[in-house]
Coordinates of C-alpha atoms and ligand atoms in Angstrom, one line a residue:
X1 CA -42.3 -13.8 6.3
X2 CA -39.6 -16.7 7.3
X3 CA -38.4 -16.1 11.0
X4 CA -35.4 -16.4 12.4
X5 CA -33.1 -16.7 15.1
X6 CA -30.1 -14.7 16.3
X7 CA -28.1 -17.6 16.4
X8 CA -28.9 -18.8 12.5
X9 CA -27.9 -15.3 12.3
X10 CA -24.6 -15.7 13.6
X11 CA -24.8 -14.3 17.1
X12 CA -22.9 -16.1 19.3
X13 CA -21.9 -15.7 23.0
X14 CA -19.2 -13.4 21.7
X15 CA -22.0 -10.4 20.9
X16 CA -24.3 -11.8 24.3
X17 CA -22.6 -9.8 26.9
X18 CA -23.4 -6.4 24.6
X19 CA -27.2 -7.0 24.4
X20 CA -28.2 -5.6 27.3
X21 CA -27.1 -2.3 25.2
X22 CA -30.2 -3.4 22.9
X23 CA -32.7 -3.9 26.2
X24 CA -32.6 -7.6 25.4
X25 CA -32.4 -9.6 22.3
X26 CA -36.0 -8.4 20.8
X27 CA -34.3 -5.2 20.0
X28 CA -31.3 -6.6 17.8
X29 CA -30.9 -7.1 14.4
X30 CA -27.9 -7.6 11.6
X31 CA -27.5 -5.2 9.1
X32 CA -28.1 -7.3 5.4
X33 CA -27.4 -4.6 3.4
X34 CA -26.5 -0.7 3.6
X35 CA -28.4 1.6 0.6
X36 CA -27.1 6.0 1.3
X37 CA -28.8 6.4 4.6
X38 CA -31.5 3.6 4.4
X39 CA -30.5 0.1 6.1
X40 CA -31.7 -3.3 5.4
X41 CA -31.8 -5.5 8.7
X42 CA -32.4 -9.1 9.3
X43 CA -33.8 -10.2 12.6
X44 CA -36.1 -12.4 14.6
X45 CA -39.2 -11.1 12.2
X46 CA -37.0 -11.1 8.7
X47 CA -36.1 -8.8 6.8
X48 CA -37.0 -5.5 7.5
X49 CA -35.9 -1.7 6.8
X50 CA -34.5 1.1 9.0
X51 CA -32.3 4.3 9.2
X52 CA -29.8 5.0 11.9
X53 CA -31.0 8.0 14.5
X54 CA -30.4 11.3 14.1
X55 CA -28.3 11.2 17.4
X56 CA -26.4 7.9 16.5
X57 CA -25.5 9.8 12.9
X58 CA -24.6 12.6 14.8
X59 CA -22.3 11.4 17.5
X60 CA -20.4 8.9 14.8
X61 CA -18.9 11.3 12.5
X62 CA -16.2 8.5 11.6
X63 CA -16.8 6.4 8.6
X64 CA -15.9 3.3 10.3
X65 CA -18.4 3.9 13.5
X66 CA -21.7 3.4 10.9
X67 CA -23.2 0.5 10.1
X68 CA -22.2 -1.7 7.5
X69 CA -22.9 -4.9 6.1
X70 CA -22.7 -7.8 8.8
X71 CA -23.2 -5.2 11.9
X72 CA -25.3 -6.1 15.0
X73 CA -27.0 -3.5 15.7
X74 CA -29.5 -1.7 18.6
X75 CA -33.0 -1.1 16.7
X76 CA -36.0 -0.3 17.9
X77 CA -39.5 -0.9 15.7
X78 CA -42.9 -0.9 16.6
X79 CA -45.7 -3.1 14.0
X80 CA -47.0 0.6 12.9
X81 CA -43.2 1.8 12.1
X82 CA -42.7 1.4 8.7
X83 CA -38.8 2.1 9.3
X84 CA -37.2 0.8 12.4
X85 CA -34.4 3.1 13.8
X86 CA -31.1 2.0 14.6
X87 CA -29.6 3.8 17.7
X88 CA -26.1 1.4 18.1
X89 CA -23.8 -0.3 16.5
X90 CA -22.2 -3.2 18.6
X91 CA -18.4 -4.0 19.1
X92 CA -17.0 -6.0 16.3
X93 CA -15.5 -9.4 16.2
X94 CA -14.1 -9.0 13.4
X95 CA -13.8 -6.4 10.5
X96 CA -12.6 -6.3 7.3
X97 CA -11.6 -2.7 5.9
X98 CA -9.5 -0.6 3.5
X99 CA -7.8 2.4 2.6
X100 CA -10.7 4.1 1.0
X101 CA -10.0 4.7 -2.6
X102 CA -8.2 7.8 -4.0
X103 CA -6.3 10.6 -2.7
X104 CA -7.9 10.4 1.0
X105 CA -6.4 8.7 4.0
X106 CA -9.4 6.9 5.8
X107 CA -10.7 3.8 6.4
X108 CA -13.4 1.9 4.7
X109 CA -15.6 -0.5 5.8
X110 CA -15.9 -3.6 3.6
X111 CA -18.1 -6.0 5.9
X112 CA -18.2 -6.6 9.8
X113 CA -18.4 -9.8 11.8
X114 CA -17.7 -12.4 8.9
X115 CA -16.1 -15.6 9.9
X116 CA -14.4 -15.8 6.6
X117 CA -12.9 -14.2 3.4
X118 CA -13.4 -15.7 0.6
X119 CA -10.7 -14.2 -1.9
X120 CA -11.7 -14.5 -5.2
X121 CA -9.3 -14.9 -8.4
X122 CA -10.1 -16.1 -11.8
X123 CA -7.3 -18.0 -13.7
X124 CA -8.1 -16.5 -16.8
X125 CA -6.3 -13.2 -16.6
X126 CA -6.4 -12.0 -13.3
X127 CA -4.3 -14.2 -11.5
X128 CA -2.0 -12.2 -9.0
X129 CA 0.2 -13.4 -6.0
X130 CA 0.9 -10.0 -5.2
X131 CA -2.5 -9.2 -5.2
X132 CA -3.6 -11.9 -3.3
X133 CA -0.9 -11.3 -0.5
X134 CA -2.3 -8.1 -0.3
X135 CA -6.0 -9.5 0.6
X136 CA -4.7 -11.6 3.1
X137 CA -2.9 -9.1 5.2
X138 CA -5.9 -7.2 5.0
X139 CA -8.0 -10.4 6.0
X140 CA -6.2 -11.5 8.9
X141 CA -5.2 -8.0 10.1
X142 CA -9.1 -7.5 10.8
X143 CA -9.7 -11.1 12.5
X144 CA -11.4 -12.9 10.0
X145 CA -9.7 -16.2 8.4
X146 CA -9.0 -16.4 4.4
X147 CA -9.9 -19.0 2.2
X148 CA -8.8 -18.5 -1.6
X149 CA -11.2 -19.0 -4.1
X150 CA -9.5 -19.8 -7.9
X151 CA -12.3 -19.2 -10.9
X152 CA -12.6 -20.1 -14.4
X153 CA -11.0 -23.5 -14.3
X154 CA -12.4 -24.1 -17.6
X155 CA -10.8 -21.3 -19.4
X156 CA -7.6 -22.2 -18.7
X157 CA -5.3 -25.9 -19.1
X158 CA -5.4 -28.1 -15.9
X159 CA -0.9 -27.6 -16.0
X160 CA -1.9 -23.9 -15.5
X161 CA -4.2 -24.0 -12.6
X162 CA -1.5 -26.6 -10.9
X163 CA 1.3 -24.0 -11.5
X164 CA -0.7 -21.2 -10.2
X165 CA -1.2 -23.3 -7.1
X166 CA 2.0 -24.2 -6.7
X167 CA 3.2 -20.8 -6.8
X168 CA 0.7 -19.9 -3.8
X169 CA 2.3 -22.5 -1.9
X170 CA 5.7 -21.3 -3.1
X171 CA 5.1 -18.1 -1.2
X172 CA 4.0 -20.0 1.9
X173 CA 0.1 -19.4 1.9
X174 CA -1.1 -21.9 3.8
X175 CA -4.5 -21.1 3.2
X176 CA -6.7 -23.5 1.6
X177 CA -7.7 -23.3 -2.2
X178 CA -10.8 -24.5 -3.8
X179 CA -10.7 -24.1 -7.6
X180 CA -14.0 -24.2 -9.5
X181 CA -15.6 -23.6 -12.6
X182 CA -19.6 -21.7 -13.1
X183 CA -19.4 -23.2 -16.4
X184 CA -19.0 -26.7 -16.3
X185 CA -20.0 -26.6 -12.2
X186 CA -17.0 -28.5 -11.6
X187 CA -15.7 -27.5 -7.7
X188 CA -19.4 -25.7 -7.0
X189 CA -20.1 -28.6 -4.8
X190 CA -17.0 -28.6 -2.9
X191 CA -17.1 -24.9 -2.3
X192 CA -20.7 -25.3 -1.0
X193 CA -19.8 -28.4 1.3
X194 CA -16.9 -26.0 2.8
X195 CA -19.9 -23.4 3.9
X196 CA -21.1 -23.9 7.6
X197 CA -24.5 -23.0 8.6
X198 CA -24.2 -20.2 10.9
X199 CA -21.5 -18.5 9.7
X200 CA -20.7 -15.6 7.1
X201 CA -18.5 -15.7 3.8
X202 CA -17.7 -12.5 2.8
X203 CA -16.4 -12.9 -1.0
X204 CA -13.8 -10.3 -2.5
X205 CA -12.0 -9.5 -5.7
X206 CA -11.3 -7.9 -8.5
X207 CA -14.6 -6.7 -11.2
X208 CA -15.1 -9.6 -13.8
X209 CA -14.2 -12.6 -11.1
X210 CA -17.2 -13.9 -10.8
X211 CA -18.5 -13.4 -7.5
X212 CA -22.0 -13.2 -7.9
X213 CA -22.1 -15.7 -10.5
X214 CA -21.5 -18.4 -7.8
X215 CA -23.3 -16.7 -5.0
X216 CA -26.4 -17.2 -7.6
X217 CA -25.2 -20.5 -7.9
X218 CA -24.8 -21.3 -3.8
X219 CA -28.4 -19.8 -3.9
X220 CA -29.6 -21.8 -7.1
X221 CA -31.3 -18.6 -8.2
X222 CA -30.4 -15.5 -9.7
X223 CA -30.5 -12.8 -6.7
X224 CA -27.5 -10.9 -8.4
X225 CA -26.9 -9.4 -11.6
X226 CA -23.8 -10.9 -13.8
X227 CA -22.1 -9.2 -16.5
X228 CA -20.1 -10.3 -19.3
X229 CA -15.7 -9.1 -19.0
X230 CA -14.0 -7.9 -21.9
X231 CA -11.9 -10.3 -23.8
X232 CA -8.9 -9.6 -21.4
X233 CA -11.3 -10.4 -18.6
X234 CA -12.1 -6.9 -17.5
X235 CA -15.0 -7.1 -15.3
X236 CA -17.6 -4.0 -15.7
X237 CA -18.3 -3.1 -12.0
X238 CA -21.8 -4.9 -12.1
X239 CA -22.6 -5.0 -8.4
X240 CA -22.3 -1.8 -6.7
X241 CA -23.9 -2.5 -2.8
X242 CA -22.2 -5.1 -0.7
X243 CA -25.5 -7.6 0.8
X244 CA -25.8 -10.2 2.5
X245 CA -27.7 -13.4 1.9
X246 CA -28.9 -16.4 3.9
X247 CA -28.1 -19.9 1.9
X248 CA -30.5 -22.7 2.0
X249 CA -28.0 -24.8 4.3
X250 CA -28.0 -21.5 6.8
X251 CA -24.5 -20.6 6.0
X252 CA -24.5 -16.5 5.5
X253 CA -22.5 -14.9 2.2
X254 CA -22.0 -11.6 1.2
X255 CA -21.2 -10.2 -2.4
X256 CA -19.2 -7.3 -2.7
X257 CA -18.3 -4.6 -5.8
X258 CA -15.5 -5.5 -7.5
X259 CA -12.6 -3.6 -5.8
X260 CA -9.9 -1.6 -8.2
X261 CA -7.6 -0.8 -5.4
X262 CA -6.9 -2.5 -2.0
X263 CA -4.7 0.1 0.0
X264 CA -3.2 -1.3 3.4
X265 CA -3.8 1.1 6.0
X266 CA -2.2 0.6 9.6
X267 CA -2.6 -3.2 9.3
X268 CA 0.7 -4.4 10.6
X269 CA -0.7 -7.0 12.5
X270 CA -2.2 -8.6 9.5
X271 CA 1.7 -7.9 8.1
X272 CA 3.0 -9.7 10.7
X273 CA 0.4 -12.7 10.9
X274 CA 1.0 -13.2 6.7
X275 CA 4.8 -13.1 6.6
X276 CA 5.9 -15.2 9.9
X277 CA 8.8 -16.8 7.9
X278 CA 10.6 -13.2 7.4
X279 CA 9.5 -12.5 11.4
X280 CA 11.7 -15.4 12.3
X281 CA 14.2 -14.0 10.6
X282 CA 14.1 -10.4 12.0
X283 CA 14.6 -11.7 15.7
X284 CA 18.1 -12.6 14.8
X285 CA 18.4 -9.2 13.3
X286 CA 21.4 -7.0 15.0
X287 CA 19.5 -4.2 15.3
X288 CA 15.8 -4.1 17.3
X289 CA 14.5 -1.3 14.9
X290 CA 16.1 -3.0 11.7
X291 CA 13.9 -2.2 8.8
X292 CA 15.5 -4.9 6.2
X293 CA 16.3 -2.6 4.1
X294 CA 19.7 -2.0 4.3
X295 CA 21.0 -2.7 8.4
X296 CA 24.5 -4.3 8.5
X297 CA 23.2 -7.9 10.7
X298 CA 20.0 -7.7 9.2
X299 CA 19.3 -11.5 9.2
X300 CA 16.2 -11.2 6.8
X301 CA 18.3 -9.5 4.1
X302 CA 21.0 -12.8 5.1
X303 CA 18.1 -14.9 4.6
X304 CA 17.1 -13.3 1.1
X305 CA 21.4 -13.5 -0.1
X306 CA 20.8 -17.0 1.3
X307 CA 17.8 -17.7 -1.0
X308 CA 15.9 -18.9 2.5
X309 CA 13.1 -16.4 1.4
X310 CA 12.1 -15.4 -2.1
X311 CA 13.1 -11.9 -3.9
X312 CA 8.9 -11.5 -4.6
X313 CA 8.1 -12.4 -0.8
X314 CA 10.5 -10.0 0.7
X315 CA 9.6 -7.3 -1.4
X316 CA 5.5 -8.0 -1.0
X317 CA 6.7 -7.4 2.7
X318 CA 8.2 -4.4 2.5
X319 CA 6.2 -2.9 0.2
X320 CA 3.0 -3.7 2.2
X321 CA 4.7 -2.4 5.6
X322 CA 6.1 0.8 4.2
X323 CA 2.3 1.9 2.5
X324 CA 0.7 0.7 5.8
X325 CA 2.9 3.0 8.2
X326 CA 2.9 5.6 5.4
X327 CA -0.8 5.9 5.2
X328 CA -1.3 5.2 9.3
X329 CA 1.0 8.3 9.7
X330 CA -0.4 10.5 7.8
X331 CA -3.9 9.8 9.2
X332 CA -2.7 10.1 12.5
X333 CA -1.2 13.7 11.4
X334 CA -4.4 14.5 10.1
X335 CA -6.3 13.6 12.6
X336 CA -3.9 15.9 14.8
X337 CA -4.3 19.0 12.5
X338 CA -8.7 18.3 12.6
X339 CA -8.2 18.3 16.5
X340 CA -5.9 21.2 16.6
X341 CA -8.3 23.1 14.3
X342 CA -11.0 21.8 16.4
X343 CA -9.5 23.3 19.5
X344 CA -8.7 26.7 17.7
X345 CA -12.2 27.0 16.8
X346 CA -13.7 26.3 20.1
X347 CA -11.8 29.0 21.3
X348 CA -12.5 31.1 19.2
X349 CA -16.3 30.9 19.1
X350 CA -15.6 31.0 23.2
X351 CA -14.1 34.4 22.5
X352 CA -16.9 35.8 20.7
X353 CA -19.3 34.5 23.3
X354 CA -16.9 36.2 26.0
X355 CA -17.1 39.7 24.3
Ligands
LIG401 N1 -15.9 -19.1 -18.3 C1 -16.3 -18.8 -17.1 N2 -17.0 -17.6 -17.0 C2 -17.4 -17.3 -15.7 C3 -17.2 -18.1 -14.6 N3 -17.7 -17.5 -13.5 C4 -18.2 -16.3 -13.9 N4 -18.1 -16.2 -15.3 C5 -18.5 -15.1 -16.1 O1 -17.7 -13.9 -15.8 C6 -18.5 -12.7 -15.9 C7 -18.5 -11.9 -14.7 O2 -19.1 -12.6 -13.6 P1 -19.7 -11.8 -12.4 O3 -20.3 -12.8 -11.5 O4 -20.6 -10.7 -12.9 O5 -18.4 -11.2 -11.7 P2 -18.3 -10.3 -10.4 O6 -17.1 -10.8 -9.7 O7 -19.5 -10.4 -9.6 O8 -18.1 -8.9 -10.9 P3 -18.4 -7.4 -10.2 O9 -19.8 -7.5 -9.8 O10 -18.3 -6.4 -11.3 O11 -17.4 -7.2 -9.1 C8 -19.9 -13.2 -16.3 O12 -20.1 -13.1 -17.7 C9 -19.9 -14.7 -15.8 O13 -20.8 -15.5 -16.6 C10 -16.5 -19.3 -14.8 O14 -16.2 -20.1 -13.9 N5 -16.1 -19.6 -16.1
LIG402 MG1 -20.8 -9.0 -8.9
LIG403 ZN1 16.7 -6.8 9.6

């Protein structure tokens, strides 16, 4: 089995003042992939399998306290352990997370400790600045920096792909774009030059994208399953576990499920860090609490009469802002009812135990 070392892992000084949480570096390992309540770790040895302690499970009732993808974690494993057994997860450097989806209000893990997003959109179909707004407020809200990732160049005429670029850089993404066809290969090579031993791409997007097709491509084997979209490019949720792979060049990816719904959840600084043209603005604002919305001296609604800021932009940005507050709200109210309840019930077992 191939060793390896933290650092071709992606450890960095960063995690090196936590180890000593571990006893040392011998007992820390990334988690590669996360399957119910079994967890597949890469480490000095390899690759190797474990389960998070009864105790660790116990005392981390919140989603976003267990392990996922990209997590260092605390393990301990003896050669006559078939499972090792993960008893901490280590402070984050970065996360990237949702609003889980449906009805609930929590958070959900996507991947921890990637260096960057990649954002994946195919031309063909599922082109969507709103959309793609959306990922990067959620990108940059959790630390990591977004790159965007355009698919399917050969579906679609060359006039198309440059108007869909220009309209990213309309809306002010700075972000850089790498286009790229799995077809004709065209772009693969420049996508893999942009990957950086070391460090971890965590790819996202919609079903059908192609996401695993070039991950099987950066790995020039098949190591993911591929599906065929329907003929309005409808992916079929093919992958279903986010994992994480090591490239030949040492750079780290991760593929991800196809995500239906990308709910902001109390990410206003990733709000803030996307829309710094309408932030400009709201300093000048008359009021300190202005909303935009409808404030007489509201110098972002100026700047929209003005045409200094586009109709789509602005309402991207209040949109995003009113969901994100929304949903952080209401989690904060739930949370306050479970602690409430928590309290009632604690004294009310106490007045059993005092009868
Ligand atoms: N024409 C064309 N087809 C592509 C390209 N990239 C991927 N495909 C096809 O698109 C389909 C979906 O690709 P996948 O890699 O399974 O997509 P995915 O993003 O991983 O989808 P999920 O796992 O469901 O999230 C497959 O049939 C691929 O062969 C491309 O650049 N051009
Ligand atoms: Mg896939
Ligand atoms: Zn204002």
């Amino acid at each position: 089995m191939a060793e390896f070392t933290l650092d071709a892992l992606g450890w960095n000084e960063w995690f090196a003042s936590q180890s000593s949480r571990c006893g040392g570096n011998d007992g820390i390992a990334r988690v590669a992939a996360v399957d119910r309540d079994q967890l597949l770790l890469v480490g000095k040895p390899g690759f190797f399998r474990a389960r998070p302690s009864g105790k660790y499970l116990h005392e981390s009732a919140d989603a976003l306290q267990r392990p996922c993808v990209g997590d260092w974690v605390c393990v301990e494993k003896t050669a006559q352990d078939q499972f090792g057994v993960v008893h901490a997860v280590l402070d984050r450097r970065t996360s990237l997370r949702r609003k889980a989806p449906g009805a609930s209000v929590e958070y959900q893990m996507i991947a921890a400790n990637v260096d960057f997003v990649i954002v994946v959109q195919s031309c063909h179909y599922d082109f969507n600045l709103k959309r793609l707004e959306r990922y990067l407020v959620m990108v940059k809200d959790g630390g990591a920096i977004p790159l965007v990732l355009l698919t399917k160049i050969d579906l679609i005429a060359p006039d198309v792909l440059a108007a869909q670029i220009a309209e990213i850089r309309s809306a002010g993404i700075t972000e850089p774009v790498v286009a790229l066809s799995n077809v004709t290969q065209e772009g693969v090579d420049l996508l893999r030059s942009v990957l950086a031993p070391g460090k971890t791409y965590c790819f996202v997007g919609s079903s059908g994208v192609g996401k695993s097709t070039i991950i099987n491509a950066l790995m020039g084997r098949d190591v993911h399953e591929t599906r065929d979209v329907s003929g309005t490019g409808e992916g079929r949720h093919t992958t279903v576990r986010r994992e994480l792979d090591l490239l030949e060049n040492g750079a780290m990816v991760i593929d991800n499920p196809g995500m239906r719904e990308l709910g902001v959840f109390g990410a206003e600084g990733g709000i803030e860090a996307s829309y710094p043209d309408i932030l400009a603005l709201a300093s000048h604002c008359h009021f300190r609490d202005c909303t935009h919305t409808n404030e007489p001296g509201c110098a972002v609604l100026a700047g929209l009469d003005g045409g200094r800021i586009s109709a789509g932009h602005y309402q991207n940005f209040v949109t995003l802002r009113k969901e994100s507050e929304y949903y952080r709200m209401s989690y904060a109210e739930r949370r306050k009812k479970d602690r409430d309840f928590g309290r009632f019930i604690k004294s009310a077992k106490k007045d059993l135990e005092d009868d």
